[in-house]
Each structure stands twice: as C-alpha cells, then as structure tokens.
C-alpha cells in the first residue's frame, strides 16, 4: 500500500512510497484511510524541527488528523465494518504517570507519552492503518467530507472543558468571547463558543474574505487587525488565543473582564522579545481574579466531544473550512505555503 512517510530530523525527506500492509493486532481495528488533515505541526516535522521515528526505524508515516472507514473490527468491539472513525493521537507513557494512569494522557507529567505521526508511532497518512479499538472514536457518516476536523476540534473541545472547569471555581455565566486568530483552531473555538450561546468576536490579520465570511456564517463578529486595542473598553469575559503572537498573548492577559479567563492555544516561535510592564499585568490578574492557562492535545473524552460538536454544526460551513483537497499521489503539494484565505488542507488517501 502507499503511505506518506518522512525521516524525522532530516529535511526534504517526505515522499509517497510503498510500505507493507499493516497487520491488525488483537483488539485493533483495520481501517481504510480516507483523509488526513495537515497542520503547522506537520510542516515543522518535515522541516526537521521536531519528530521521533518508531524505535529501530528511520522513517515514519506522517499524519495525525485522521478519518477512515472500518474494514475489520474485533468481535465484541463497539465498532462495525463501514463505520467512520478517527484515531486518537496520543498514547499514555508506559510508566505511567498519575495522569496517564487515569486516562488523562493529554496532561502527561513526564513527557514519556507517544503520538501517532509525531513521536515514535506511525501516523495515519496511509491507504490502510490500524488502531486499538479503545483509541478510535466514531464519526457520524454524514461527516465523511469533514471528519478529519475531529482531531483539531478535540483540541478545542479540551480547551472549552478546561475553561468551564476553571469557571466552576465561582459563579460563572460568561457572555462574551474573543478568539484571536481565524485559522482552523480559532474558527472551531468560535464555533464551540456559538454552540454555547456566547457573543463571539474573532480577530485576525486578514482583511475581508473567506475567514470573515466564515466568522459571520456562525453569527460571530469579524475584526480585521493585529491589536486588542479596540477591546480595551468592552472587555470580553473569555479570550481564546490561537495565534501565539507575543504582543497578543501579553495584551490578552489585561484585556478580560473581571474573573476573566485567557486560554492560550497558540504556539509562539520564540526568539523575539517584547517590553512589558509586569506590574500592570500582575495587578490586573490579581485584582480581577483572572486566570491565564495553556492547553494542548486531548484525551478520548475530548475526541468524543469533538465528534459530537461537529455533528451539531452546519455541514456546509464545516466544508468551507477545508479549502484544499490534495490527492495522495500529489501529497507534497499539501505542504506548499497557501495564501491567507487557506484554512485547512487535507490529503485524500483514496486518490
Ligand atoms: Zn504520563
């Protein structure tokens, strides 16, 4: 079968090649790969910035945003041939730490976890793959065109769960949400905010175009810009920061209403310094009972929440998030830089 593989640590090694068919182990599903989504992590991986091959191997199958169709399932499992599934990315560390031992491997304390397509486990960008039944999540058949969004949506579902758990420390009825960055994570965070009945604002550098149209399409308000100055008066109750841009991260900390929550989902590249008044930030957070927290990854519960959130959303809107579909035969094109109006690129593993 064909798979999209690369050599972690070596730039320019990504290619489509023949690899042995996977063999279904005990308790595993055999799955026909349908699509994989491509994100910034994949671009870092092929740029040799990141990634570890399976032990004893030099190459690894890439791809962690998966959607496939079950070909074979173990007797007595909850899965049947023909059903759509997404595979969970992370596996608990073998020790395991206290979090991993409780199924909270997204919160692993010792970094000993492994990840499909990223860290020591083959990814999902192949014509067939296997997954343990306990790390597969059912996806409604109606979501076949957009099911690769389950993984990015799981990151967002976890962010929302964490926000709600933090909010539960006291009276919590947020009304307004600001999302910074209108990439796939930001747009999905805005969608889940609208599903919770919030007034949602999305800030992005892009001018009017697909992103503003997508934001307006869920009844949220689009703001084109690169500063939070316009939110200094009517401060939002919640901010989900998805850009990792230093000045936005810093400004977010002082731009929430009292008891505000800032959720950091974006990743900064580092290497740039910004002059900040630490005293102002300190006073704002303390005197307003604010919380600033970071979040990454998701566990099984978050994947299920994500699949449910996508099933509730407007399918035509989700389809507009996927702006490029590249056949596996031309998979390298999926990694070429795309313009501002590109949101999500997926590789069609059946073409
Ligand atoms: Zn762990």
mmCIF file of C-alpha atoms and ligand atoms in Angstrom, residues 93 97 100 108-110, ligand 1:
data_model
loop_
_atom_site.group_PDB
_atom_site.id
_atom_site.type_symbol
_atom_site.label_atom_id
_atom_site.label_comp_id
_atom_site.label_asym_id
_atom_site.label_seq_id
_atom_site.Cartn_x
_atom_site.Cartn_y
_atom_site.Cartn_z
ATOM 1 C CA UNK A 93 3.539 6.794 28.706
ATOM 2 C CA UNK A 97 2.446 8.879 35.333
ATOM 3 C CA UNK A 100 -1.793 8.807 32.128
ATOM 4 C CA UNK A 108 1.042 13.653 30.874
ATOM 5 C CA UNK A 109 3.502 14.796 33.532
ATOM 6 C CA UNK A 110 6.721 13.085 32.454
HETATM 7 ZN ZN1 LIG B 1 2.179 10.281 31.517
#
